[in-house]
Coordinates of C-alpha atoms and ligand atoms in Angstrom, one line a residue:
M1 CA 73.3 86.8 96.7
I2 CA 75.0 88.9 99.8
L3 CA 78.7 87.2 100.7
D4 CA 79.4 87.9 104.1
G5 CA 83.2 87.8 104.5
R6 CA 82.1 88.6 108.1
R7 CA 81.2 84.8 108.3
V8 CA 83.6 83.3 106.3
A9 CA 86.1 84.9 108.0
Q10 CA 84.7 83.9 111.3
K11 CA 85.0 80.3 109.6
V12 CA 88.4 80.5 108.6
L13 CA 89.2 82.4 112.2
D14 CA 87.8 78.7 113.5
E15 CA 90.1 76.8 111.7
V16 CA 93.1 78.3 112.6
Q17 CA 92.0 78.2 116.1
A18 CA 92.1 74.3 115.7
G19 CA 95.5 74.3 113.9
V20 CA 96.9 76.5 116.4
E21 CA 95.1 74.0 119.1
R22 CA 96.4 71.4 117.3
L23 CA 100.0 72.4 116.6
R24 CA 100.2 73.3 120.4
A25 CA 99.2 69.4 121.2
E26 CA 101.9 68.1 118.8
V27 CA 104.9 69.9 119.2
G28 CA 104.4 72.2 122.2
V29 CA 104.6 75.4 119.8
T30 CA 102.5 78.6 119.6
P31 CA 102.8 80.1 116.9
M32 CA 104.2 84.1 117.5
L33 CA 103.8 86.7 115.3
A34 CA 106.4 89.6 115.9
V35 CA 104.6 93.3 115.3
V36 CA 106.2 95.6 114.0
L37 CA 105.1 99.1 114.0
V38 CA 107.2 102.1 113.3
G39 CA 106.1 106.0 113.6
D40 CA 103.0 107.6 114.6
F41 CA 100.5 106.8 111.7
A42 CA 97.3 106.9 113.7
P43 CA 94.9 104.3 111.2
S44 CA 98.4 101.8 111.3
K45 CA 97.4 102.0 115.2
I46 CA 94.1 101.3 115.3
Y47 CA 95.2 98.3 112.2
V48 CA 97.9 96.7 114.6
A49 CA 95.7 97.1 117.5
N50 CA 93.1 94.9 115.5
K51 CA 95.2 92.6 114.5
K52 CA 96.5 91.8 117.6
K53 CA 93.3 91.1 119.1
A54 CA 92.0 89.0 116.4
A55 CA 95.5 87.3 116.8
E56 CA 94.9 86.4 120.8
A57 CA 91.1 85.4 120.1
V58 CA 92.9 82.3 118.1
G59 CA 95.6 81.5 120.7
V60 CA 98.7 83.6 118.2
A61 CA 100.6 84.9 120.3
T62 CA 101.9 88.8 119.4
R63 CA 105.3 90.3 120.8
D64 CA 105.3 94.1 120.1
Y65 CA 108.5 95.7 118.3
V66 CA 107.1 99.3 118.7
Y67 CA 109.6 102.5 117.4
P68 CA 109.3 106.2 117.2
A69 CA 109.1 107.4 113.6
G70 CA 112.8 108.8 114.0
L71 CA 113.7 104.5 113.5
T72 CA 116.9 104.7 111.0
Q73 CA 116.3 102.4 107.8
R74 CA 119.7 100.2 109.4
E75 CA 118.1 100.3 112.5
L76 CA 115.0 98.7 111.2
L77 CA 116.9 95.9 108.8
T78 CA 119.1 95.0 111.7
L79 CA 115.6 94.8 114.0
L80 CA 113.9 92.6 111.2
R81 CA 117.4 90.1 110.4
T82 CA 117.2 89.8 114.4
L83 CA 113.7 88.8 114.0
N84 CA 114.1 86.5 111.5
A85 CA 117.2 84.5 113.5
E86 CA 114.5 84.2 116.7
D87 CA 113.9 80.7 116.7
D88 CA 110.7 81.5 118.4
V89 CA 109.3 84.1 116.5
H90 CA 107.1 82.6 113.2
G91 CA 105.8 85.4 111.5
I92 CA 106.6 88.9 111.3
L93 CA 104.4 91.6 110.4
L94 CA 105.7 95.1 109.2
Q95 CA 103.0 97.2 109.7
L96 CA 102.9 99.5 106.3
P97 CA 103.1 102.1 105.1
L98 CA 106.6 102.7 107.1
V99 CA 107.6 106.5 108.1
E100 CA 109.7 109.0 105.5
G101 CA 112.9 107.6 105.0
C102 CA 112.7 103.8 104.9
D103 CA 112.5 102.0 101.7
E104 CA 109.9 99.5 102.3
D105 CA 111.0 97.5 98.9
E106 CA 114.0 97.0 100.8
A107 CA 112.7 96.0 103.9
I108 CA 110.2 93.2 102.5
A109 CA 113.4 92.0 101.0
T110 CA 115.5 91.5 104.3
I111 CA 112.2 89.5 106.1
A112 CA 112.8 85.9 105.7
P113 CA 110.7 84.5 102.9
E114 CA 109.6 81.6 105.3
K115 CA 108.2 84.3 108.6
D116 CA 106.7 87.0 105.6
V117 CA 103.2 86.4 106.6
D118 CA 101.8 88.8 104.6
G119 CA 103.1 86.9 101.0
L120 CA 105.0 90.3 99.6
H121 CA 108.7 88.8 100.2
P122 CA 109.8 88.7 96.4
T123 CA 110.3 84.8 96.8
N124 CA 106.8 84.6 98.0
L125 CA 105.6 86.5 94.8
G126 CA 107.5 84.8 92.8
R127 CA 106.4 81.0 93.5
L128 CA 102.6 82.7 93.6
L129 CA 103.8 83.9 89.3
A130 CA 105.6 80.2 89.3
G131 CA 102.1 78.2 90.4
A132 CA 103.3 77.1 93.5
P133 CA 102.4 79.4 96.3
T134 CA 103.5 79.4 99.5
V135 CA 101.8 82.8 101.5
V136 CA 99.9 84.3 99.5
P137 CA 98.8 88.4 100.1
C138 CA 96.3 88.3 102.9
T139 CA 93.5 90.6 101.3
A140 CA 93.8 88.7 97.5
A141 CA 94.1 85.2 99.3
G142 CA 91.0 86.6 101.3
C143 CA 89.2 87.1 97.8
L144 CA 89.5 84.1 96.5
E145 CA 88.6 82.6 100.1
I146 CA 84.8 84.0 99.6
L147 CA 84.5 83.0 95.9
D148 CA 85.5 79.6 97.4
H149 CA 83.2 79.4 100.3
Y150 CA 80.2 81.0 97.6
G151 CA 81.2 78.5 95.1
A152 CA 81.7 80.7 92.2
K153 CA 82.8 79.1 89.0
L154 CA 86.2 80.4 88.1
E155 CA 87.0 77.6 85.4
G156 CA 86.6 79.5 81.8
A157 CA 85.3 82.5 83.9
E158 CA 86.0 86.0 82.5
A159 CA 87.5 87.9 85.5
V160 CA 87.9 91.5 85.4
V161 CA 90.8 92.8 88.3
I162 CA 90.6 96.7 88.2
G163 CA 94.1 97.8 89.9
R164 CA 97.2 96.2 89.7
S165 CA 98.9 96.8 92.7
R166 CA 101.5 94.6 94.8
L167 CA 99.2 94.3 98.0
V168 CA 95.8 93.0 96.0
G169 CA 95.6 93.6 92.2
K170 CA 98.3 91.6 90.9
P171 CA 98.1 88.8 93.3
L172 CA 94.5 88.8 92.8
A173 CA 95.1 88.9 88.9
Q174 CA 97.7 85.8 89.3
L175 CA 95.3 83.6 91.9
L176 CA 92.2 83.8 89.5
L177 CA 94.8 82.6 86.7
A178 CA 96.0 79.6 88.7
R179 CA 92.1 78.6 88.8
H180 CA 91.5 78.8 84.8
A181 CA 89.7 82.0 84.8
T182 CA 90.6 84.1 81.7
V183 CA 91.9 87.0 83.6
T184 CA 92.3 91.2 82.6
T185 CA 93.6 93.3 84.9
C186 CA 92.9 97.0 84.3
H187 CA 94.4 100.4 85.8
T188 CA 94.4 104.1 85.4
R189 CA 95.7 104.3 81.8
T190 CA 92.8 101.6 80.8
R191 CA 91.1 102.5 77.9
D192 CA 87.3 102.0 78.2
L193 CA 87.0 100.1 81.7
A194 CA 83.6 100.0 81.6
A195 CA 83.9 97.5 78.3
H196 CA 86.1 96.0 80.4
A197 CA 83.9 95.5 83.6
R198 CA 80.8 94.4 81.5
R199 CA 82.2 91.3 79.7
A200 CA 83.1 90.2 83.4
D201 CA 81.4 86.9 85.4
V202 CA 83.8 88.2 88.1
L203 CA 84.4 91.2 89.2
C204 CA 86.9 92.3 91.6
V205 CA 87.6 95.6 92.3
A206 CA 90.6 97.2 94.1
A207 CA 91.0 100.9 93.2
G208 CA 90.3 102.8 96.1
R209 CA 87.4 105.4 94.3
P210 CA 84.5 105.3 96.1
H211 CA 81.7 104.0 93.9
M212 CA 83.7 104.4 91.0
I213 CA 81.8 100.8 89.6
T214 CA 77.8 102.0 89.0
G215 CA 75.3 99.6 88.5
D216 CA 75.8 99.4 84.3
M217 CA 79.0 98.2 84.6
V218 CA 78.1 94.8 85.9
R219 CA 77.1 91.9 83.9
E220 CA 73.6 90.9 84.7
G221 CA 74.7 87.7 87.3
A222 CA 78.1 88.7 87.9
W223 CA 80.0 88.2 91.1
V224 CA 81.2 91.2 92.3
I225 CA 84.0 91.7 94.9
D226 CA 84.6 95.0 95.9
V227 CA 87.8 95.4 97.8
G228 CA 87.6 99.3 98.1
I229 CA 87.1 101.0 101.4
N230 CA 86.5 104.7 101.0
R231 CA 85.4 106.6 104.2
L232 CA 83.5 110.1 102.3
A233 CA 83.1 113.3 103.6
T234 CA 79.9 112.6 105.6
G235 CA 82.0 110.0 107.5
Q236 CA 80.3 106.9 105.7
L237 CA 82.2 103.7 104.8
V238 CA 81.8 103.1 101.2
G239 CA 83.4 100.4 98.6
D240 CA 84.3 101.0 94.9
V241 CA 80.9 99.3 93.4
D242 CA 77.8 101.3 93.8
F243 CA 76.5 98.5 95.9
D244 CA 72.3 99.9 95.7
A245 CA 72.9 99.7 91.6
A246 CA 75.2 96.9 91.2
S247 CA 73.2 94.1 93.7
K248 CA 70.3 94.6 91.3
R249 CA 72.3 93.0 88.2
A250 CA 74.7 90.7 89.8
H251 CA 74.5 87.7 91.4
A252 CA 76.2 88.0 93.8
I253 CA 78.2 90.7 95.2
T254 CA 80.4 91.6 98.5
P255 CA 79.1 94.9 100.7
V256 CA 81.4 97.6 102.3
P257 CA 81.8 96.3 104.8
G258 CA 81.2 93.5 105.9
G259 CA 82.5 92.2 102.6
V260 CA 86.3 91.3 101.9
G261 CA 87.7 94.4 104.9
P262 CA 87.0 91.7 107.8
M263 CA 89.1 88.7 105.4
T264 CA 92.2 90.1 105.6
I265 CA 93.4 89.7 109.2
A266 CA 91.9 86.1 109.0
M267 CA 93.9 85.1 105.9
L268 CA 96.7 87.2 107.6
L269 CA 96.7 84.8 111.0
K270 CA 96.1 81.8 108.7
N271 CA 99.2 82.2 106.7
T272 CA 100.4 83.1 110.6
L273 CA 99.4 79.3 111.3
G274 CA 101.2 77.7 107.8
A275 CA 104.6 79.9 108.7
A276 CA 104.3 77.8 112.0
Q277 CA 103.4 74.7 110.5
R278 CA 106.2 74.8 107.9
Q279 CA 109.1 76.0 110.7
M280 CA 108.0 73.5 113.2
L281 CA 106.5 70.6 111.4
G282 CA 108.5 71.0 108.0
G283 CA 107.7 71.2 104.3
E284 CA 109.1 72.3 101.4
L285 CA 110.8 75.2 103.8
R286 CA 113.5 74.7 105.9
P287 CA 113.3 75.8 109.4
P288 CA 115.0 78.9 110.2
Q289 CA 118.8 78.4 111.9
S290 CA 118.8 79.6 115.5
S291 CA 121.1 82.6 116.3
P292 CA 124.3 81.7 118.7
G293 CA 124.3 83.8 121.9
R294 CA 120.6 85.5 121.8
R295 CA 118.7 83.6 124.3
R296 CA 114.8 82.6 122.8
G297 CA 112.1 85.9 123.6
Q298 CA 115.3 88.1 124.4
S299 CA 114.5 91.8 122.4
P300 CA 116.6 92.5 120.2
R301 CA 116.5 96.3 120.8
P302 CA 115.9 97.9 124.0
S303 CA 112.1 99.0 123.4
P304 CA 112.3 103.3 123.0
Ligands
NAD401 P1 96.6 101.3 95.7 O1 96.2 102.3 95.6 O2 97.6 100.9 95.8 O3 96.2 100.7 93.9 C1 94.8 101.0 92.9 C2 95.1 100.4 91.3 O4 93.9 100.8 91.5 C3 96.3 101.1 91.0 O5 96.9 100.2 90.3 C4 95.5 101.9 90.2 O6 96.3 101.9 88.7 C5 94.1 101.2 89.8 N1 93.4 102.1 89.7 C6 92.9 103.5 90.6 N2 92.3 104.1 90.2 C7 91.9 103.3 88.8 C8 90.9 104.4 88.1 N3 90.1 105.5 88.1 N4 90.5 103.2 86.8 C9 91.3 102.0 86.6 N5 91.5 101.9 87.7 C10 92.4 102.5 88.8 O7 95.7 100.7 95.9 P2 95.0 99.7 96.8 O8 96.3 98.6 98.3 O9 95.4 98.3 95.7 O10 94.0 99.1 97.7 C11 92.7 99.3 96.5 C12 91.1 99.8 97.7 O11 91.3 98.5 98.5 C13 91.8 100.9 98.7 O12 90.2 101.4 99.0 C14 92.3 100.5 100.0 O13 91.5 100.7 101.1 C15 91.8 98.8 99.7 N6 92.1 98.2 100.6 C16 91.1 97.2 101.2 C17 91.4 95.7 102.2 C18 91.2 95.5 102.4 O14 90.8 94.3 104.1 N7 89.4 95.4 102.1 C19 92.7 95.5 102.0 C20 93.8 96.4 101.2 C21 93.7 97.8 100.3

């Protein structure tokens, strides 16, 4: 079975759109995502453009904060603190990687946890670890969404996650653990990766190594989630899994492209709606305080 990420992403986007319309009807508020882009990195510009387009399609408003590579760390933190205090900004998307000279960890930690739609703030990662997640990193959440949509049984399953990044591998392992899978996390220092992979009922691969998982490393009947996105010298986009060989053994597998990829933006917008709902309708998080003396919608810094 092919796990169609585009289809699942569309289902999530439809739900987000309905939620946006409900929020507007109930409290007259449109979720607003502040998009912060520093520097001139071409792929980041494309990612940001795609995210904005998807946001607009579901009715989430966006506001751009685009700065040249010369923005200092201090200026970036000032911008983020100002956005934290803006009542009408519900989510802050800080496009990574940042430019050289900017400290990503400090910047992420400066975003108010309730506006951290990427789920990377230490508070949000801590909540995930504590088993009480609020906002979950988008790609990891997208993998779970696919598995749930197609009815994968996770309880008691042997789940193997290859990759331990903060962005994907670690949060994904936590999500699987929370669903009562027995989770093994593999990484560059793992001895005999193939042996671990072969035991997996659910094999999630997020290493960024084209075709590192060969057919013989996939257990017969496994669910395979391929997070990797790699561009070969030929220009072809491939995953971390050898799809042709693995799909002969797997019960279910995500293709690349068209698998996990479309889920990331869908989950970002789901997180944005959730952030707006919690801030406007209450919940376990307190709404952000308004900043005295600042008009709604006023840009914190002149555009460069
Ligand atoms: P990363 O480089 O931060 O982390 C890669 C992880 O894989 C590391 O923990 C490393 O230990 C492990 N690893 C690398 N080579 C390995 C090997 N040979 N054996 C075992 N472990 C190995 O990358 P990331 O940000 O987690 O992304 C991983 C992949 O997922 C990349 O291809 C990236 O492009 C892709 N990605 C896709 C989406 C999406 O929307 N589908 C989102 C984020 C990342």
